[in-house]
Amino acid sequence: MRIVQQSVLRPHLVMAPPFVLAAKYRPLAERIVTGAGVALTAPSRDRARAIVGWVAANAIHPAAALHPDGTTARADVLPEGETWASFNAVFDKADRLASDNAYWYGLYPAGGVMLERLVGTIAADGTIATDGMLVEVAPGKWRIRDFASFRAVQCTLQCKMAQVLLGAIGIPTLDITTVAHDPMAYYDAEQGRWLYIDPTFGEMLTQGGVDLSSLDLISISLAGDADEIVSSVLPGAEWLAERYFKPANVAAGMSMMVVYVDPQWMGGFQDRRPYRFRGLGPQLVSQPPATVSELMPIIGCGFAGVDVNGATIEVRLVSNWPGHTSYQRSLDRGATWTPCGAVDYLREDVADARYRSVDASGFAGAAAILSRAH
């Protein structure tokens, strides 16, 4: 048996915080996911795209470039009788930008509080009061109540709301910054990677059909291959007229990225630790010095030891999954999972064994894999 994949624990590794979220946010997150036509058991990529696409479409950014005066796309999110021209005339103005930012930053970084100001006060059972800036006019369909009470939401603040919803369905996130913009990264448990996602422009980025991380984007830009990067539009955000990533000028725009390994969310972790990446020729460096695996590690299950004792294999497990409570094992390549202990025993002739770390809500990180096929 050979180790194919695992999470690697290091004493100096700075981990994402455990997601101890009130259950009250999960019903809203699940409504958003299913409203996008995505199953609650779907891979984390599909669920993350649904959540972040919803934020892009409903926690509306004030920039007129995203919704030009002449467009009629998704006008149903506006109060009756209003247009994008009338929205832009109110919200994309210096005085309103300043007052809206002051409002939201008065709540920052409490993403849950921000989310409830947007949709309405959320009770313990998930019921949403009718005191929010948005009104749910049909299942999964929201519109602005009125311009007087609405506060437009800029990029950093959109991330905070998205992070709460993602955390409620077991998807960890990290704060990142690039030139004049804050997108974010979510953890894709199936791919074992932290992937770039943007709740302002409603996009993920790919190259050759492969999802990209924030650090991938810098490396590709510095190599002069920015024209190979494609914007993958998130469901619900298709109507947005602008994308952050523009191959014509992104070689400069993506030449810097900051990763915050202590993310701000839910009112905690005020002192973020920034790691700034810049390109020096073909080489990617960070300040302070750190490796990519330290900043954006595989999180989930790992092996403390794998020992063969006669016809038995002893497996000792470790976890760095936030909120870990138990382990599960699969002997059919992940089709079914059963509980197991931190020390597990396999028959010596087992062809493939997979282990995962699970939190109290049943969400799991990346699997650790033993296989004879590799």
Coordinates of C-alpha atoms in Angstrom, one line a residue:
M1 CA 0.0 0.0 0.0
R2 CA 1.2 3.5 -0.9
I3 CA 0.1 6.9 0.4
V4 CA -1.5 8.7 -2.6
Q5 CA -2.8 11.8 -0.8
Q6 CA -3.0 13.2 2.7
S7 CA -3.1 16.4 4.7
V8 CA 0.3 17.2 6.1
L9 CA 0.5 18.7 9.6
R10 CA 3.3 21.0 10.6
P11 CA 3.8 22.6 14.1
H12 CA 4.1 26.1 12.6
L13 CA 1.2 25.8 10.2
V14 CA -1.4 28.6 10.7
M15 CA -4.8 27.0 10.2
A16 CA -8.1 28.4 9.3
P17 CA -10.4 28.8 12.4
P18 CA -13.0 26.2 13.3
F19 CA -16.4 27.1 11.8
V20 CA -18.5 27.2 14.9
L21 CA -21.5 28.7 13.2
A22 CA -25.0 29.1 14.5
A23 CA -27.3 26.6 12.8
K24 CA -29.6 29.5 11.9
Y25 CA -27.5 30.5 8.9
R26 CA -27.6 27.0 7.3
P27 CA -31.2 27.0 6.2
L28 CA -30.6 30.2 4.2
A29 CA -27.4 28.8 2.7
E30 CA -29.2 25.6 1.7
R31 CA -32.1 27.6 0.2
I32 CA -29.6 29.5 -1.9
V33 CA -27.9 26.3 -3.1
T34 CA -31.0 24.4 -4.0
G35 CA -32.5 27.6 -5.6
A36 CA -29.5 27.5 -8.0
G37 CA -30.5 23.9 -8.9
V38 CA -27.6 22.4 -6.9
A39 CA -28.0 19.4 -4.6
L40 CA -26.9 19.9 -1.0
T41 CA -24.7 16.8 -1.4
A42 CA -23.0 18.2 -4.5
P43 CA -19.2 18.8 -4.5
S44 CA -18.0 21.8 -2.7
R45 CA -17.2 23.6 -6.0
D46 CA -20.8 23.5 -7.1
R47 CA -22.1 24.7 -3.7
A48 CA -19.5 27.4 -3.5
R49 CA -20.3 28.7 -7.0
A50 CA -24.0 28.8 -6.1
I51 CA -23.4 30.8 -2.8
V52 CA -20.9 33.3 -4.2
G53 CA -23.0 33.8 -7.4
W54 CA -26.0 34.7 -5.2
V55 CA -23.9 37.2 -3.2
A56 CA -22.7 38.8 -6.4
A57 CA -26.3 39.1 -7.6
N58 CA -28.0 40.3 -4.4
A59 CA -25.4 42.1 -2.2
I60 CA -25.1 44.5 -5.1
H61 CA -21.8 46.4 -5.7
P62 CA -22.2 50.1 -6.5
A63 CA -19.9 50.2 -9.6
A64 CA -22.0 51.2 -12.6
A65 CA -19.5 49.2 -14.8
L66 CA -21.1 46.0 -13.4
H67 CA -24.6 47.2 -14.3
P68 CA -24.5 50.0 -16.9
D69 CA -27.3 52.5 -17.2
G70 CA -28.7 50.9 -20.4
T71 CA -28.9 47.3 -19.3
T72 CA -32.1 45.6 -18.4
A73 CA -30.5 42.4 -17.2
R74 CA -31.7 41.2 -13.8
A75 CA -33.7 44.4 -13.2
D76 CA -36.1 42.3 -11.1
V77 CA -33.7 42.7 -8.2
L78 CA -34.5 46.4 -8.1
P79 CA -37.5 48.0 -6.5
E80 CA -40.5 48.1 -8.8
G81 CA -40.3 51.1 -11.2
E82 CA -36.5 51.5 -10.8
T83 CA -33.8 50.9 -13.4
W84 CA -30.1 50.4 -13.4
A85 CA -29.7 54.0 -14.5
S86 CA -31.7 55.2 -11.5
F87 CA -29.7 52.8 -9.2
N88 CA -26.4 54.1 -10.5
A89 CA -27.5 57.7 -10.1
V90 CA -28.0 57.1 -6.4
F91 CA -25.3 54.6 -5.4
D92 CA -22.3 55.2 -7.7
K93 CA -21.7 58.7 -6.3
A94 CA -18.9 59.8 -4.0
D95 CA -21.1 60.9 -1.1
R96 CA -23.2 57.7 -1.2
L97 CA -20.2 55.5 -1.6
A98 CA -18.7 57.0 1.5
S99 CA -21.8 56.7 3.6
D100 CA -22.5 53.1 2.5
N101 CA -19.0 52.1 3.3
A102 CA -19.2 53.8 6.7
Y103 CA -22.4 51.9 7.4
W104 CA -20.9 48.4 6.5
Y105 CA -17.5 49.0 8.1
G106 CA -19.3 50.0 11.3
L107 CA -20.2 46.3 11.4
Y108 CA -17.0 44.8 10.0
P109 CA -15.9 42.1 10.1
A110 CA -19.0 40.5 11.6
G111 CA -20.2 38.8 8.4
G112 CA -23.3 37.3 10.1
V113 CA -24.5 40.7 11.3
M114 CA -24.0 42.1 7.8
L115 CA -25.9 39.2 6.2
E116 CA -28.8 39.8 8.6
R117 CA -28.9 43.5 7.8
L118 CA -29.1 42.6 4.1
V119 CA -31.8 39.8 4.2
G120 CA -33.4 40.4 7.6
T121 CA -33.0 39.1 11.1
I122 CA -32.6 35.4 11.2
A123 CA -34.2 33.4 14.1
A124 CA -32.7 30.3 15.6
D125 CA -35.0 28.1 13.5
G126 CA -33.9 29.8 10.3
T127 CA -37.0 32.0 9.9
I128 CA -36.1 35.4 8.3
A129 CA -37.9 38.5 9.5
T130 CA -39.1 41.2 7.1
D131 CA -36.7 43.9 8.4
G132 CA -33.9 43.5 5.9
M133 CA -32.8 45.6 2.9
L134 CA -34.0 42.8 0.6
V135 CA -37.4 41.3 0.3
E136 CA -37.9 37.6 -0.8
V137 CA -40.6 37.9 -3.4
A138 CA -40.6 34.2 -4.3
P139 CA -38.6 31.2 -3.1
G140 CA -35.0 32.1 -3.8
K141 CA -35.9 35.4 -5.5
W142 CA -35.0 38.6 -3.8
R143 CA -35.3 42.3 -4.6
I144 CA -34.2 45.6 -3.0
R145 CA -36.9 46.9 -0.6
D146 CA -36.2 50.6 -1.5
F147 CA -33.2 52.8 -2.3
A148 CA -33.5 54.7 0.9
S149 CA -32.8 51.7 3.2
F150 CA -30.4 49.8 0.9
R151 CA -26.6 50.1 1.3
A152 CA -24.5 49.0 -1.6
V153 CA -21.9 46.4 -0.8
Q154 CA -18.3 46.7 -1.9
C155 CA -15.9 43.8 -2.5
T156 CA -14.4 43.2 1.0
L157 CA -17.9 43.3 2.5
Q158 CA -19.3 40.9 0.0
C159 CA -16.6 38.4 0.9
K160 CA -17.7 38.6 4.6
M161 CA -21.3 37.7 3.8
A162 CA -20.2 34.9 1.4
Q163 CA -17.9 33.5 4.0
V164 CA -20.6 33.1 6.6
L165 CA -22.9 31.3 4.1
L166 CA -20.0 29.0 2.9
G167 CA -19.0 28.3 6.5
A168 CA -22.5 27.3 7.3
I169 CA -22.3 24.5 4.7
G170 CA -18.8 23.3 5.7
I171 CA -16.7 25.2 3.2
P172 CA -13.6 27.0 4.7
T173 CA -12.5 30.3 3.3
L174 CA -9.5 32.6 3.3
D175 CA -9.2 36.4 2.7
I176 CA -7.0 37.4 -0.2
T177 CA -6.2 40.8 -1.8
T178 CA -5.0 41.7 -5.3
V179 CA -4.5 45.1 -6.9
A180 CA -7.3 47.4 -5.8
H181 CA -9.6 44.5 -5.1
D182 CA -10.5 41.9 -2.4
P183 CA -11.7 38.5 -3.8
M184 CA -11.4 35.4 -1.7
A185 CA -10.4 31.7 -1.7
Y186 CA -12.6 28.7 -0.7
Y187 CA -11.4 25.3 0.1
D188 CA -12.4 22.6 -2.4
A189 CA -12.3 19.4 -0.4
E190 CA -12.6 17.2 -3.4
Q191 CA -9.7 18.8 -5.2
G192 CA -7.7 19.4 -2.0
R193 CA -7.0 23.0 -3.1
W194 CA -7.8 26.6 -2.1
L195 CA -9.4 28.1 -5.2
Y196 CA -9.9 31.7 -6.3
I197 CA -13.5 32.9 -6.3
D198 CA -14.9 36.4 -6.6
P199 CA -18.3 37.6 -5.1
T200 CA -18.0 41.1 -6.8
F201 CA -17.5 40.1 -10.4
G202 CA -19.1 36.7 -10.0
E203 CA -16.3 34.5 -11.4
M204 CA -13.8 31.8 -10.9
L205 CA -10.8 31.6 -13.2
T206 CA -9.6 28.6 -15.2
Q207 CA -6.8 27.6 -17.5
G208 CA -7.4 24.7 -19.9
G209 CA -10.5 23.8 -17.9
V210 CA -8.6 23.6 -14.6
D211 CA -9.7 25.8 -11.7
L212 CA -7.0 28.2 -10.5
S213 CA -5.8 29.3 -7.1
S214 CA -4.8 32.9 -6.4
L215 CA -1.1 31.9 -6.6
D216 CA -1.7 30.1 -9.9
L217 CA -2.9 33.4 -11.2
I218 CA 0.2 35.3 -10.3
S219 CA 2.5 32.6 -11.8
I220 CA 0.6 32.4 -15.0
S221 CA 0.5 36.2 -15.4
L222 CA 4.2 36.6 -14.7
A223 CA 4.9 33.9 -17.3
G224 CA 3.1 36.0 -19.9
D225 CA 0.3 33.5 -20.4
A226 CA -2.6 35.6 -19.1
D227 CA -4.4 35.2 -22.4
E228 CA -4.9 31.5 -21.5
I229 CA -7.0 32.3 -18.4
V230 CA -10.7 32.1 -18.8
S231 CA -13.4 33.6 -16.6
S232 CA -15.9 30.9 -15.4
V233 CA -19.1 32.8 -14.6
L234 CA -20.9 31.9 -11.4
P235 CA -24.7 30.9 -11.5
G236 CA -26.8 33.9 -10.8
A237 CA -24.1 36.4 -11.8
E238 CA -24.3 35.9 -15.5
W239 CA -25.9 39.3 -15.9
L240 CA -23.0 41.3 -14.6
A241 CA -21.5 43.3 -17.4
E242 CA -17.9 43.4 -16.1
R243 CA -15.2 40.9 -15.1
Y244 CA -12.1 41.7 -13.0
F245 CA -9.9 39.5 -15.0
K246 CA -9.0 41.1 -18.4
P247 CA -6.2 39.3 -20.3
A248 CA -5.2 42.6 -22.0
N249 CA -4.0 44.1 -18.7
V250 CA -4.0 41.5 -16.1
A251 CA -0.2 40.6 -16.3
A252 CA 0.2 43.8 -14.2
G253 CA -3.0 43.5 -12.2
M254 CA -2.3 40.0 -11.0
S255 CA 1.4 40.5 -10.3
M256 CA 0.6 40.9 -6.6
M257 CA -1.5 38.8 -4.2
V258 CA -1.8 38.9 -0.4
V259 CA -3.0 35.8 1.5
Y260 CA -4.3 36.3 5.0
V261 CA -3.9 33.1 7.0
D262 CA -5.9 34.5 9.9
P263 CA -9.1 35.4 8.1
Q264 CA -11.6 38.0 9.5
W265 CA -15.1 36.5 9.7
M266 CA -17.9 36.4 12.2
G267 CA -16.4 39.2 14.3
G268 CA -13.1 37.4 15.2
F269 CA -9.5 37.2 14.1
Q270 CA -9.0 41.0 13.9
D271 CA -5.3 40.8 13.4
R272 CA -4.8 39.1 10.1
R273 CA -1.3 37.8 9.1
P274 CA -0.6 39.0 5.6
Y275 CA 1.7 37.1 3.2
R276 CA 2.4 39.2 0.1
F277 CA 3.4 37.5 -3.1
R278 CA 5.3 39.3 -5.8
G279 CA 7.2 38.0 -8.9
L280 CA 10.9 38.3 -9.3
G281 CA 11.5 37.2 -12.8
P282 CA 10.1 33.6 -13.1
Q283 CA 10.4 33.1 -9.4
L284 CA 7.5 33.5 -7.0
V285 CA 8.4 34.7 -3.5
S286 CA 6.5 35.7 -0.4
Q287 CA 7.1 38.2 2.3
P288 CA 7.3 37.0 5.1
P289 CA 8.9 33.8 3.7
A290 CA 6.5 30.9 3.5
T291 CA 5.8 28.0 1.2
V292 CA 2.5 27.6 -0.6
S293 CA 1.8 24.4 1.4
E294 CA 2.1 26.3 4.6
L295 CA -0.2 29.1 3.5
M296 CA -2.8 27.1 1.6
P297 CA -2.4 23.6 2.9
I298 CA -4.5 20.5 2.1
I299 CA -6.9 20.3 5.1
G300 CA -8.7 17.1 6.1
C301 CA -7.2 13.8 7.1
G302 CA -3.6 12.6 7.2
F303 CA -1.6 9.6 8.3
A304 CA 0.4 9.6 11.5
G305 CA 1.7 6.2 10.6
V306 CA 1.0 3.2 8.3
D307 CA 2.5 -0.1 9.5
V308 CA 2.2 -3.6 8.2
N309 CA 1.9 -6.3 10.9
G310 CA 1.7 -9.6 9.3
A311 CA -1.6 -9.8 7.4
T312 CA -2.9 -6.6 9.0
I313 CA -2.1 -3.0 8.2
E314 CA -2.3 -0.6 11.2
V315 CA -3.3 3.0 10.2
R316 CA -3.0 5.9 12.6
L317 CA -4.9 9.0 11.6
V318 CA -4.5 12.7 12.3
S319 CA -6.7 15.7 11.2
N320 CA -6.4 19.4 10.6
W321 CA -10.0 19.8 9.5
P322 CA -11.7 22.7 11.4
G323 CA -14.1 21.4 14.0
H324 CA -13.0 17.8 13.6
T325 CA -15.0 15.3 15.7
S326 CA -14.6 11.9 14.1
Y327 CA -13.1 9.8 11.2
Q328 CA -14.7 7.8 8.5
R329 CA -13.4 5.0 6.2
S330 CA -14.3 4.0 2.6
L331 CA -13.1 0.8 0.9
D332 CA -15.0 1.4 -2.3
R333 CA -13.2 4.5 -3.5
G334 CA -15.5 7.0 -1.7
A335 CA -18.9 5.5 -2.7
T336 CA -19.8 4.8 0.9
W337 CA -18.3 5.8 4.2
T338 CA -18.4 4.1 7.7
P339 CA -17.2 5.4 11.1
C340 CA -13.7 4.3 12.3
G341 CA -11.4 5.2 15.1
A342 CA -8.2 7.3 15.0
V343 CA -6.4 3.9 14.9
D344 CA -7.8 1.6 12.2
Y345 CA -6.8 -1.9 10.9
L346 CA -7.0 -3.2 7.4
R347 CA -6.6 -6.6 5.8
E348 CA -3.3 -6.7 4.0
D349 CA -5.0 -7.5 0.7
V350 CA -7.2 -4.3 0.7
A351 CA -6.7 -2.5 -2.7
D352 CA -7.8 1.0 -1.8
A353 CA -8.6 2.7 1.5
R354 CA -9.7 6.2 2.0
Y355 CA -10.1 8.1 5.3
R356 CA -11.7 11.5 6.0
S357 CA -12.1 13.8 8.9
V358 CA -15.7 14.9 9.8
D359 CA -17.0 17.8 11.9
A360 CA -20.1 17.8 14.1
S361 CA -22.3 18.8 11.1
G362 CA -21.1 15.9 8.9
F363 CA -18.9 18.1 6.7
A364 CA -15.6 16.5 5.6
G365 CA -12.3 17.7 4.4
A366 CA -9.9 16.1 1.8
A367 CA -9.6 12.4 2.0
A368 CA -6.3 10.6 2.9
I369 CA -5.8 7.7 0.4
L370 CA -3.9 4.4 0.5
S371 CA -3.8 2.5 -2.7
R372 CA -2.1 -0.4 -4.4
A373 CA -2.9 1.0 -7.9
H374 CA -0.3 3.7 -7.7

